[in-house]
Coordinates of C-alpha atoms and ligand atoms in Angstrom, one line a residue:
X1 CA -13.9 -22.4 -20.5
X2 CA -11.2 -21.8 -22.9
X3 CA -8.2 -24.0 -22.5
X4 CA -6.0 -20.8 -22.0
X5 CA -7.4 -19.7 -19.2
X6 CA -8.5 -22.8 -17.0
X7 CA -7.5 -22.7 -13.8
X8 CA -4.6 -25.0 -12.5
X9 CA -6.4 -28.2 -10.9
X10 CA -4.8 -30.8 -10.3
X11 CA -5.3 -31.5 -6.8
X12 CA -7.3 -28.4 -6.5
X13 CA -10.5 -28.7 -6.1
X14 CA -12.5 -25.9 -6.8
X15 CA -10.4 -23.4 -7.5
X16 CA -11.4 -20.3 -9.6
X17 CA -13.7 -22.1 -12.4
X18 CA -16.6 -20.8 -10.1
X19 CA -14.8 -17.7 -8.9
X20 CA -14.9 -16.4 -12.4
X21 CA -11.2 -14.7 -13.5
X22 CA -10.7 -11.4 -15.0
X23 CA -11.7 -10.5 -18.5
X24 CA -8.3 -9.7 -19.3
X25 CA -5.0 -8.6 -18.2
X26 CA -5.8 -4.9 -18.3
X27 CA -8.7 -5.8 -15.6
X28 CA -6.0 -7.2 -13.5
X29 CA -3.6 -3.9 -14.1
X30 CA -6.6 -1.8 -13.1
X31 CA -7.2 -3.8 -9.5
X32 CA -4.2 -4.1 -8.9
X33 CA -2.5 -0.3 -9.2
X34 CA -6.4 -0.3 -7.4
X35 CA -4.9 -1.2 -4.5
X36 CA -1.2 -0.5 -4.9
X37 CA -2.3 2.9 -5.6
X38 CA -3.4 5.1 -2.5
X39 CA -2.7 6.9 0.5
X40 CA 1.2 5.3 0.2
X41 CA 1.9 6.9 -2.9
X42 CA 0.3 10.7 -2.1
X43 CA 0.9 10.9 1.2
X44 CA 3.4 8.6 2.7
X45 CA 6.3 8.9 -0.1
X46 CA 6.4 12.2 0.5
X47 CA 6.3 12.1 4.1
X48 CA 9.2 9.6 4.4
X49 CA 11.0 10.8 2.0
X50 CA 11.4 14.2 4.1
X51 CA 11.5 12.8 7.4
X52 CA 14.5 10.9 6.2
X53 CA 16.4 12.8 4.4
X54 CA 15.6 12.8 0.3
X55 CA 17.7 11.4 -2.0
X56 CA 19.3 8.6 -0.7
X57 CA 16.4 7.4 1.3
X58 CA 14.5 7.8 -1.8
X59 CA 17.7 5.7 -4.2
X60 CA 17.3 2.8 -1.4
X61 CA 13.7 2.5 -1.8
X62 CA 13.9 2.3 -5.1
X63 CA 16.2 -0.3 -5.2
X64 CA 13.6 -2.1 -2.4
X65 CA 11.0 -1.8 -5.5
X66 CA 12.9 -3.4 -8.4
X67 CA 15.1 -6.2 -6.3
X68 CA 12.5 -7.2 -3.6
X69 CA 9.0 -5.5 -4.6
X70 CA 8.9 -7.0 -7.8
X71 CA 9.9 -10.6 -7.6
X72 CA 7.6 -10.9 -4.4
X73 CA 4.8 -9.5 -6.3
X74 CA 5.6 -11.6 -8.7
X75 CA 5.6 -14.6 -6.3
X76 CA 2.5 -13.8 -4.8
X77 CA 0.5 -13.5 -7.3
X78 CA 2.1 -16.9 -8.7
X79 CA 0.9 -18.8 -5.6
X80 CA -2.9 -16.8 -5.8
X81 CA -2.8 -17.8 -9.4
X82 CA -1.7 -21.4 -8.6
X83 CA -3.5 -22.0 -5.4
X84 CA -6.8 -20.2 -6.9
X85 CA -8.7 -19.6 -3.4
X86 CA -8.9 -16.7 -1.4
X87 CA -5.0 -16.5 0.2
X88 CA -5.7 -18.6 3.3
X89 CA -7.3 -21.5 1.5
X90 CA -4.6 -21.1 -1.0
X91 CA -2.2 -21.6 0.7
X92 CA -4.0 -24.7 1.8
X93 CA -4.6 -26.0 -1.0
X94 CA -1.2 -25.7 -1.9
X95 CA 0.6 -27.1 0.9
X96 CA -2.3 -30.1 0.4
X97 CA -1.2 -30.5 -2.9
X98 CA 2.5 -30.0 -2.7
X99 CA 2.4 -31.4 0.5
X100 CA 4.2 -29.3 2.1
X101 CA 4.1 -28.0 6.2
X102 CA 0.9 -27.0 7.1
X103 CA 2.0 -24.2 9.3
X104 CA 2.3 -22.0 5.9
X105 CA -1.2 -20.8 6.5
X106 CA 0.7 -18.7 8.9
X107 CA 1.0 -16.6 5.5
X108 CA -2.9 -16.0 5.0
X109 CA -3.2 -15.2 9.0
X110 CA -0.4 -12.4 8.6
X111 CA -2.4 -10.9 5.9
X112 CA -5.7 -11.0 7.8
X113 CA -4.2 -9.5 10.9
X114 CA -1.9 -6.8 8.8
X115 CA -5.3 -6.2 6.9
X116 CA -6.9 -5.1 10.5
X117 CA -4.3 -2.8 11.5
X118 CA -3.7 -0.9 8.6
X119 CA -7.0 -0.6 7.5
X120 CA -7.9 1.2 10.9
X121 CA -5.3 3.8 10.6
X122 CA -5.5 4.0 6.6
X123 CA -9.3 5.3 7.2
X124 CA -8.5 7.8 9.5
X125 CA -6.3 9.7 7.1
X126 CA -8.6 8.5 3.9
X127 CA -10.7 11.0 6.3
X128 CA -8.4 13.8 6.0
X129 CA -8.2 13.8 2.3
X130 CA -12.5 13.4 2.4
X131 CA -12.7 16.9 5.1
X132 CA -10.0 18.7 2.5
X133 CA -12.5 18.0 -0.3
X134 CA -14.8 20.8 1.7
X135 CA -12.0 23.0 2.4
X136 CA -11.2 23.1 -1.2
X137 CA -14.4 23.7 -2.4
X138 CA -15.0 26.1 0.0
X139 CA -12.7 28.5 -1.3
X140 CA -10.9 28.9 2.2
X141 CA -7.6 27.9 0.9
X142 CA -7.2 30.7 -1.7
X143 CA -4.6 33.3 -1.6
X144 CA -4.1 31.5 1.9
X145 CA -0.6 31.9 3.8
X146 CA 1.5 28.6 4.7
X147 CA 0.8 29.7 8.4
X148 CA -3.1 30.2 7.5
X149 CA -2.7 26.5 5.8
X150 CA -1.2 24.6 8.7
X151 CA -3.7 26.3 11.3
X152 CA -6.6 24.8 9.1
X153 CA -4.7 21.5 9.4
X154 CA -3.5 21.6 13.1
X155 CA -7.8 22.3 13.6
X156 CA -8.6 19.3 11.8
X157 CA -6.3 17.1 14.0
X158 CA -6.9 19.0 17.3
X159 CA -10.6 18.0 16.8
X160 CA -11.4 14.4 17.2
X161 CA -15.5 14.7 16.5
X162 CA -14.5 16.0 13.0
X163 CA -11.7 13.1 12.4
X164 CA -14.1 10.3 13.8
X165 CA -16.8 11.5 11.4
X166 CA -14.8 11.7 8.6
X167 CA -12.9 8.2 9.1
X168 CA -16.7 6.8 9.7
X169 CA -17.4 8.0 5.9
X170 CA -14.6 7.0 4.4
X171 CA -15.0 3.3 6.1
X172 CA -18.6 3.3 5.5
X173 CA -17.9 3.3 1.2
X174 CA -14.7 1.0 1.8
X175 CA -17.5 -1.3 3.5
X176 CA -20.5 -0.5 0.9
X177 CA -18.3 -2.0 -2.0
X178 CA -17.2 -4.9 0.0
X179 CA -20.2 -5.7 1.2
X180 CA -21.8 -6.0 -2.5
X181 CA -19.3 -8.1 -3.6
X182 CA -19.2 -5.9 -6.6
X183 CA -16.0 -4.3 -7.5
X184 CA -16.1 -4.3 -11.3
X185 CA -17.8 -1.2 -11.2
X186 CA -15.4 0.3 -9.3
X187 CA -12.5 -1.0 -11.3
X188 CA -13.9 -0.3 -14.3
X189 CA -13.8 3.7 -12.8
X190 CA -10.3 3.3 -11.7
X191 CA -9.5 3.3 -15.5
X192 CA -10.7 7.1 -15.8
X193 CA -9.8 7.7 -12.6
X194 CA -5.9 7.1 -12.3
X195 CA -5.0 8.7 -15.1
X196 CA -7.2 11.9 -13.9
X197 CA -5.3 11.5 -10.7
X198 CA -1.9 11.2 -12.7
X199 CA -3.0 13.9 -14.7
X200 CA -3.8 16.2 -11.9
X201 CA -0.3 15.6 -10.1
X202 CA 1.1 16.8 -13.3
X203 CA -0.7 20.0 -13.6
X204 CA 0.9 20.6 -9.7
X205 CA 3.9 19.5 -10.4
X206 CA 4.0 22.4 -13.9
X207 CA 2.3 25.0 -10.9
X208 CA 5.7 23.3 -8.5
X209 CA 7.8 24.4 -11.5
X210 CA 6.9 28.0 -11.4
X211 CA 8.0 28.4 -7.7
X212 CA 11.4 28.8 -8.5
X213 CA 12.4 26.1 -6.4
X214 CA 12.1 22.9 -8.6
X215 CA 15.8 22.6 -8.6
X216 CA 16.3 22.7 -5.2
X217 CA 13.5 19.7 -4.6
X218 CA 15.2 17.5 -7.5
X219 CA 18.3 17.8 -6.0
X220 CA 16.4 17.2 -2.8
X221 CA 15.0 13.9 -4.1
X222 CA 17.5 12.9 -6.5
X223 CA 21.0 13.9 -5.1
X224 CA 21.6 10.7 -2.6
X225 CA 23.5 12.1 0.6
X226 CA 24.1 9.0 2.3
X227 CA 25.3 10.6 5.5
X228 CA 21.4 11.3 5.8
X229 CA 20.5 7.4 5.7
X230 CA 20.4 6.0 8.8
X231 CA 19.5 2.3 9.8
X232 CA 15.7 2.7 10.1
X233 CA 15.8 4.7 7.3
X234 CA 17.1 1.7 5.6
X235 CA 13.6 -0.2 7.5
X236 CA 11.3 2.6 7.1
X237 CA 12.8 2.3 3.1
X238 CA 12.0 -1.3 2.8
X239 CA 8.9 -1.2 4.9
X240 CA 7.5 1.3 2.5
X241 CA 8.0 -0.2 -1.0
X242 CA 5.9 -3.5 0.7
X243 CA 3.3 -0.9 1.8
X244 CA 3.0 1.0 -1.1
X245 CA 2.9 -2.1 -3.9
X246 CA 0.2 -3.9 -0.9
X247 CA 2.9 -6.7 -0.5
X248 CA 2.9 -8.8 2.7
X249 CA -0.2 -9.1 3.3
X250 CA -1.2 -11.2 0.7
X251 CA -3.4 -9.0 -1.6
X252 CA -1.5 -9.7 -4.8
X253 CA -2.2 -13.5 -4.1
X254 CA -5.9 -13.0 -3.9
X255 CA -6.0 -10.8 -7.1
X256 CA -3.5 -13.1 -8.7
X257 CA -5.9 -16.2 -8.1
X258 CA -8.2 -14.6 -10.4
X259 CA -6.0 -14.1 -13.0
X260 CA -5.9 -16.1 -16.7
X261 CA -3.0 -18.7 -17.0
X262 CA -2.2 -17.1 -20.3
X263 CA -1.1 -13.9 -18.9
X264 CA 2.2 -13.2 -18.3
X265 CA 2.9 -12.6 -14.3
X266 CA 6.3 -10.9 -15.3
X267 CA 4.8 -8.5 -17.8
X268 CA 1.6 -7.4 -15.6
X269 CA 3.5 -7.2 -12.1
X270 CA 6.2 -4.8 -14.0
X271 CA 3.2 -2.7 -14.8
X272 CA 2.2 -1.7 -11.6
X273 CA 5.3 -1.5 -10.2
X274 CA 6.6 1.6 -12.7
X275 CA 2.9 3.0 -12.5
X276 CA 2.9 3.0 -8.3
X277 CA 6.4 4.1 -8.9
X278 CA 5.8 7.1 -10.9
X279 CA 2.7 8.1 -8.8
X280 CA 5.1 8.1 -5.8
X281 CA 7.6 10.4 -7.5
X282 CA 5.4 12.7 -8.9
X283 CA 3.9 13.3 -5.5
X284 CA 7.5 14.3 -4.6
X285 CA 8.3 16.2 -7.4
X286 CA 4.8 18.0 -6.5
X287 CA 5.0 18.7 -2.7
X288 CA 9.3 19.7 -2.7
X289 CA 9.4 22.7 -4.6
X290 CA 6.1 24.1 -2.6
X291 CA 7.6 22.9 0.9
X292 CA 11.1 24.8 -0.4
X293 CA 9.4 28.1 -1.5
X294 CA 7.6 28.6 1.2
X295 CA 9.9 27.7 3.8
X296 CA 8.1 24.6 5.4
X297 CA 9.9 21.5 7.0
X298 CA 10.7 18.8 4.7
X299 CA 10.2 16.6 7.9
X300 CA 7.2 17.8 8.7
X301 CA 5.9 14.4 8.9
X302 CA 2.2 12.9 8.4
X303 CA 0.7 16.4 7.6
X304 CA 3.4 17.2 4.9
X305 CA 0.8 16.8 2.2
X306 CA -2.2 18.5 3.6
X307 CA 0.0 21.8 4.9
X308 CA 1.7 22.0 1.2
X309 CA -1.2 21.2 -1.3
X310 CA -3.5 23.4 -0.5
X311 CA -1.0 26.0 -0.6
X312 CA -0.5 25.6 -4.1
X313 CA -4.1 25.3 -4.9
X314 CA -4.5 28.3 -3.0
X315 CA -2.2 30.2 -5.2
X316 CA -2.9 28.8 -9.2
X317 CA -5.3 29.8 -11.2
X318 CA -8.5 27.7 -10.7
X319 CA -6.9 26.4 -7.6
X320 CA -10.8 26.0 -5.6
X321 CA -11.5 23.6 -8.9
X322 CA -8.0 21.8 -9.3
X323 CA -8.0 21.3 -5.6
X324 CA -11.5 19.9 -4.9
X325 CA -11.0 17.4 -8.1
X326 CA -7.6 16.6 -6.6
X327 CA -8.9 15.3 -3.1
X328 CA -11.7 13.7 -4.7
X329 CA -9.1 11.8 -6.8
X330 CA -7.3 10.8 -4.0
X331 CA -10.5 9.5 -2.1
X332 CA -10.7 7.3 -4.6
X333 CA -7.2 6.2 -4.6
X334 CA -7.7 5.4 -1.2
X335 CA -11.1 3.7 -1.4
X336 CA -9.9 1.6 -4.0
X337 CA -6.4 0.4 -1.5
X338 CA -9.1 0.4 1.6
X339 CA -10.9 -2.0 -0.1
X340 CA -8.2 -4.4 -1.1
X341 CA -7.4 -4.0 2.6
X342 CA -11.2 -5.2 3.9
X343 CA -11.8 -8.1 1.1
X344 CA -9.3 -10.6 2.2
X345 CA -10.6 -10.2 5.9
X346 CA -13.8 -11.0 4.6
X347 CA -13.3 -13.7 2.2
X348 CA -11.2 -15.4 4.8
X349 CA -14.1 -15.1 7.4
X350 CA -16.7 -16.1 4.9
X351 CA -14.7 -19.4 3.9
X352 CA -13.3 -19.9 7.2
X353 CA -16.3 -19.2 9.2
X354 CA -19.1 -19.7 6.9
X355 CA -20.6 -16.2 7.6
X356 CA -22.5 -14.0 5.0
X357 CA -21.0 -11.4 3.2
X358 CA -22.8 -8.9 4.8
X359 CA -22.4 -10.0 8.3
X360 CA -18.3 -10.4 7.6
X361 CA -17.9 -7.2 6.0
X362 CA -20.0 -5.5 8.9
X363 CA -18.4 -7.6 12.0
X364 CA -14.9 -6.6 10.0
X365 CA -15.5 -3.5 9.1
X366 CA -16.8 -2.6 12.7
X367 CA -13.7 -3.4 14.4
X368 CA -11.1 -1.4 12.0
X369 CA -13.7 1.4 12.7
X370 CA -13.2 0.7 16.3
X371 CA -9.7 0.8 16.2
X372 CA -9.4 3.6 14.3
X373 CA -10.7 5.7 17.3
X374 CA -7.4 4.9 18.7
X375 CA -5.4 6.6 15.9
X376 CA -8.2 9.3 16.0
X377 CA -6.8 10.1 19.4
X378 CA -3.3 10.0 19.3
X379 CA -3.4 12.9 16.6
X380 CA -5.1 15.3 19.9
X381 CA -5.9 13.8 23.6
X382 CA -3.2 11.2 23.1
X383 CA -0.8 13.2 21.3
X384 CA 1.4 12.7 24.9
X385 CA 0.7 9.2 24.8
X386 CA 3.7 6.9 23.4
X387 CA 2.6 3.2 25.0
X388 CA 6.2 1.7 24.3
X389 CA 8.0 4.7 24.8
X390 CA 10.4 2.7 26.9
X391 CA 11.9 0.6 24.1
X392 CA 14.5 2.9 22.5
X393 CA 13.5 3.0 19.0
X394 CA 9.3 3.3 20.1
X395 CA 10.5 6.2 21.4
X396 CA 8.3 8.8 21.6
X397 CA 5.9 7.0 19.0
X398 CA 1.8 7.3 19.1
X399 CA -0.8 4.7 18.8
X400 CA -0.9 6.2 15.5
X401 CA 3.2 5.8 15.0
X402 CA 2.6 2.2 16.4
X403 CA 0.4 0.6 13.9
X404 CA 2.0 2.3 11.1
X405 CA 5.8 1.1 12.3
X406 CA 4.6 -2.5 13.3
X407 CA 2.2 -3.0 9.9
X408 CA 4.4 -1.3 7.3
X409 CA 8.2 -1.8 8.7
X410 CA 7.5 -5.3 10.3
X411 CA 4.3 -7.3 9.5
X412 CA 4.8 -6.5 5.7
X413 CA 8.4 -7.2 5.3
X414 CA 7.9 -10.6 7.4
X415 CA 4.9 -11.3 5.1
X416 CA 6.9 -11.1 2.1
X417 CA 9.9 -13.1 3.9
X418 CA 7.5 -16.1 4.1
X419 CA 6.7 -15.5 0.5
X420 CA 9.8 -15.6 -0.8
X421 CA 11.1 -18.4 1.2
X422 CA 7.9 -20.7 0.1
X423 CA 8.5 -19.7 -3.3
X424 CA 12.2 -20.1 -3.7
X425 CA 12.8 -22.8 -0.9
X426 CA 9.5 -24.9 -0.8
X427 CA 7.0 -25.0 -3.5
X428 CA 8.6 -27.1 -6.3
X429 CA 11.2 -25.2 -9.3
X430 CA 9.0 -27.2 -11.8
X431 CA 5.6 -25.0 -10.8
X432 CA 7.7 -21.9 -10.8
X433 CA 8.6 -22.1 -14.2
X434 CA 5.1 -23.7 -15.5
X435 CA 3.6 -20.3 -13.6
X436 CA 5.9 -17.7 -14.5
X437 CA 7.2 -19.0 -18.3
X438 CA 10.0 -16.8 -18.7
X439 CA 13.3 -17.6 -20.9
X440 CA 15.5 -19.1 -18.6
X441 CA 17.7 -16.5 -18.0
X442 CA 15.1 -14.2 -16.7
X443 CA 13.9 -16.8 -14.8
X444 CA 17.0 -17.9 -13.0
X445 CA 17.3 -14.1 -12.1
X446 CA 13.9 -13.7 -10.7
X447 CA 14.3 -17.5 -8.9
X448 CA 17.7 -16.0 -7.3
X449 CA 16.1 -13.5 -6.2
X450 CA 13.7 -14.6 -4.2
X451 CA 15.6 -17.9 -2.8
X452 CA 18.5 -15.6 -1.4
X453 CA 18.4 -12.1 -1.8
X454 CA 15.7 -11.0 -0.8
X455 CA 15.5 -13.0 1.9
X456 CA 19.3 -12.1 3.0
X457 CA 18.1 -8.3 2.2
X458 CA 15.1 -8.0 4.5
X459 CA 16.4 -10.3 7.2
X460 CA 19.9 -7.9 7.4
X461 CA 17.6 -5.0 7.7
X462 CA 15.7 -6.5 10.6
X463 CA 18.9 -7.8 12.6
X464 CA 20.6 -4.5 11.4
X465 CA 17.8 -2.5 13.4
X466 CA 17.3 -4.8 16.6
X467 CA 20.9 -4.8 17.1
X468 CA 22.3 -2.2 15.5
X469 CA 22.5 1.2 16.6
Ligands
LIG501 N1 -0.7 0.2 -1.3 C1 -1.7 1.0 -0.7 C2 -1.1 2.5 -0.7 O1 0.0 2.7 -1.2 C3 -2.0 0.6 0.7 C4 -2.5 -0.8 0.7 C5 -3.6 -1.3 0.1 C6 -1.8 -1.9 1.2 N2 -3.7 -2.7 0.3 C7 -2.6 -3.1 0.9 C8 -0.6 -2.1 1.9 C9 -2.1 -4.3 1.3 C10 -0.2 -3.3 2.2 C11 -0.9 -4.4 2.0 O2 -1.8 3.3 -0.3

């Protein structure tokens, strides 16, 4: 091994010499905007962005990216890099060495449990875009009214057979590529595969142009109104930009600990953010000017995307074909996010517990799949059903609305808390700088960053919505 790219030892035993590190930066770019690449981008932005509002919602989640999604992506993959292990055992290896408090694995275990909860609900609308690939295909969208469109949609949800076997599909390849251990092929498809997707949102967003309402969505998206932002939009904001980057959970610090010690954290983790970024507001720029012209509800929630696509694919020429490649883009979007969501469950049961690959991905696999039944439901039979109703702001909320507040709004940002306090508070300055090598300007920005605001930021938004309001 080349003196470049030798793994930090020290202390650490066994780190990624065996694990074998990416051939280059680009391979890290490519898993990376993998995972951070998915169901977020397509189909929550836009969602969330309606639901609250438009443009100032969208201004403070931008600022959530660059002043808290960056430097904690930055500092996760630092510590993966550092700690070169799967998260848990990173982080093990790194309070060993640093000897730090050995409650930090605490990290790892958010990541494992966030992994779970996400991953159950994350199928269940992979599944969605998997059933539209038929409906595209099928030519049943063309010349289609926006009435004709959501009926076709309000079917899919009212009929849980149909959702469970589509969500058992779309975990069944999440769990095929885990299970082999083999992602290169996968990543290497990614490269083609983005930039078709990217490619794909731009040919909607020229169709988006023609519908006379592009204006009216740019303002929409771009013209901040802050007497729209309200205090969980402020959470929901926040929560989102950790979603959509996979931040929290501890992804970026698995990827990171396979990543060369000659390549520059800054340079690659700026990368992905402006490419997640510019999905996300593509898929805006997209969806508004369709949901405008044709006189649909920006807060439409969840379904926004599947009642406003099709529509345009229904009406441009060579919509069947652009559709159809579309949702088999975003399938792969997804699978790509669904498996960064799977592998550190497994890798943490195969260290932890010494269990086969196999056996972990299946037992793991299984039990998303399991709970995913649960998010099946509350899109028909427990549509009624809002389990913590009785808290003011669960108000209302499905299982469905559950999982998504408490992964995205709470377990992430708390994830990412921890991050930023081990890395500005705990682990030494000294293996800050020897990880990160910026000048030292750039450096003391990022380092004040993380040691106080972001951890001011997220822990004002948290009080701000317990006891606000
Ligand atoms: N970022 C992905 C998306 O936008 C979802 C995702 C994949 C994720 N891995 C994650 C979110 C880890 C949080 C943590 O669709």
């Amino acid at each position: 091994m080349s003196e470049s790219n030798a793994p930090y030892s020290g202390a650490l035993e066994g780190s990624n010499a065996k694990r074998g590190l990416w051939s280059s930066r680009l391979a890290f770019i490519l898993a990376a905007t993998g995972s951070a690449v998915g169901l977020g981008n397509i189909w929550k932005f836009p969602y969330v962005t309606g639901e609250n509002g438009g443009g100032a919602f969208v201004l403070v989640y931008l600022l959530c990216i660059a002043a808290i999604g960056l430097p904690i992506m930055m500092a996760e993959v630092l510590i993966g890099r550092r700690g070169g292990h799967s998260p848990v055992n990173s982080l093990k290896a790194i309070v060993r060495h640093d000897k730090l408090n050995p409650a930090w694995w605490i990290v790892g275990a958010i990541g494992v449990v966030a992994g779970f909860l996400i991953l159950s609900f994350y199928s269940v609308i992979g599944g969605w875009a998997v059933s539209y690939v038929g409906t595209a295909a099928s030519g049943q969208l063309t010349g289609q009214s926006a009435d004709a469109i959501g009926t076709i949609f309000s079917d899919l949800l009212g009929d849980p057979a149909t959702l469970l076997m589509w969500h058992t599909l779309f975990m069944g390849l999440v769990m095929l590529v885990v299970a082999k251990g083999v992602r290169s092929g996968l990543e290497r498809a990614v490269s083609i595969l983005m930039p078709a997707l990217f490619l794909l949102l731009l040919i909607v967003v020229g169709y988006a142009m023609t519908t006379g309402e592009f204006g009216r969505a740019m303002t929409f998206l771009f013209q901040p109104d802050f007497s729209k932002l309200t205090t969980s939009g402020i959470l929901v904001a926040l929560g989102h930009a950790f979603f959509t980057l996979s931040l929290g959970m501890a992804v970026m610090m698995a990827y990171g600990s396979y990543l060369p010690k000659n390549v520059s954290i800054a340079k690659t983790s700026i990368a992905v953010c402006v490419i997640d970024t510019g999905v996300a507001l593509l898929a805006g720029l997209a969806i508004f000017p369709i949901v405008f012209a044709n006189g649909l509800e920006p807060g439409a929630g969840p379904g926004l995307i599947f009642q406003t696509l099709p529509l345009a694919f229904g009406q441009m020429p060579m919509g069947s074909l652009f559709g159809t490649l579309f949702f088999v883009l975003l399938i792969f979007a997804a699978w790509t996010s669904g498996i960064s969501l799977l592998e550190p469950i497994v890798e943490w049961l195969e260290e932890q517990k010494g269990m086969n690959r196999t056996i972990s991905t299946l037992g793991a696999g299984f039990v998303c799949w399991a709970l995913g039944i649960a998010s099946i439901l509350s899109l028909n039979l427990w549509s009624d059903f809002a389990p913590l109703g009785w808290i003011g702001m669960l108000e209302g909320k499905t299982i469905f609305d559950l999982l998504d507040f408490f992964t995205a709004n709470i377990l992430l940002p708390l994830g990412g808390l921890l991050v930023a306090i081990l890395a500005g508070w705990v682990m030494s300055r000294k293996a800050m700088e020897e990880e990160l090598s910026l000048s030292e300007p750039m450096f003391r920005l990022w380092y004040v960053t993380v040691r106080y605001i972001t951890p001011v930021a997220v822990g004002a938004v948290f009080v701000y919505n317990l006891f606000g309001s």
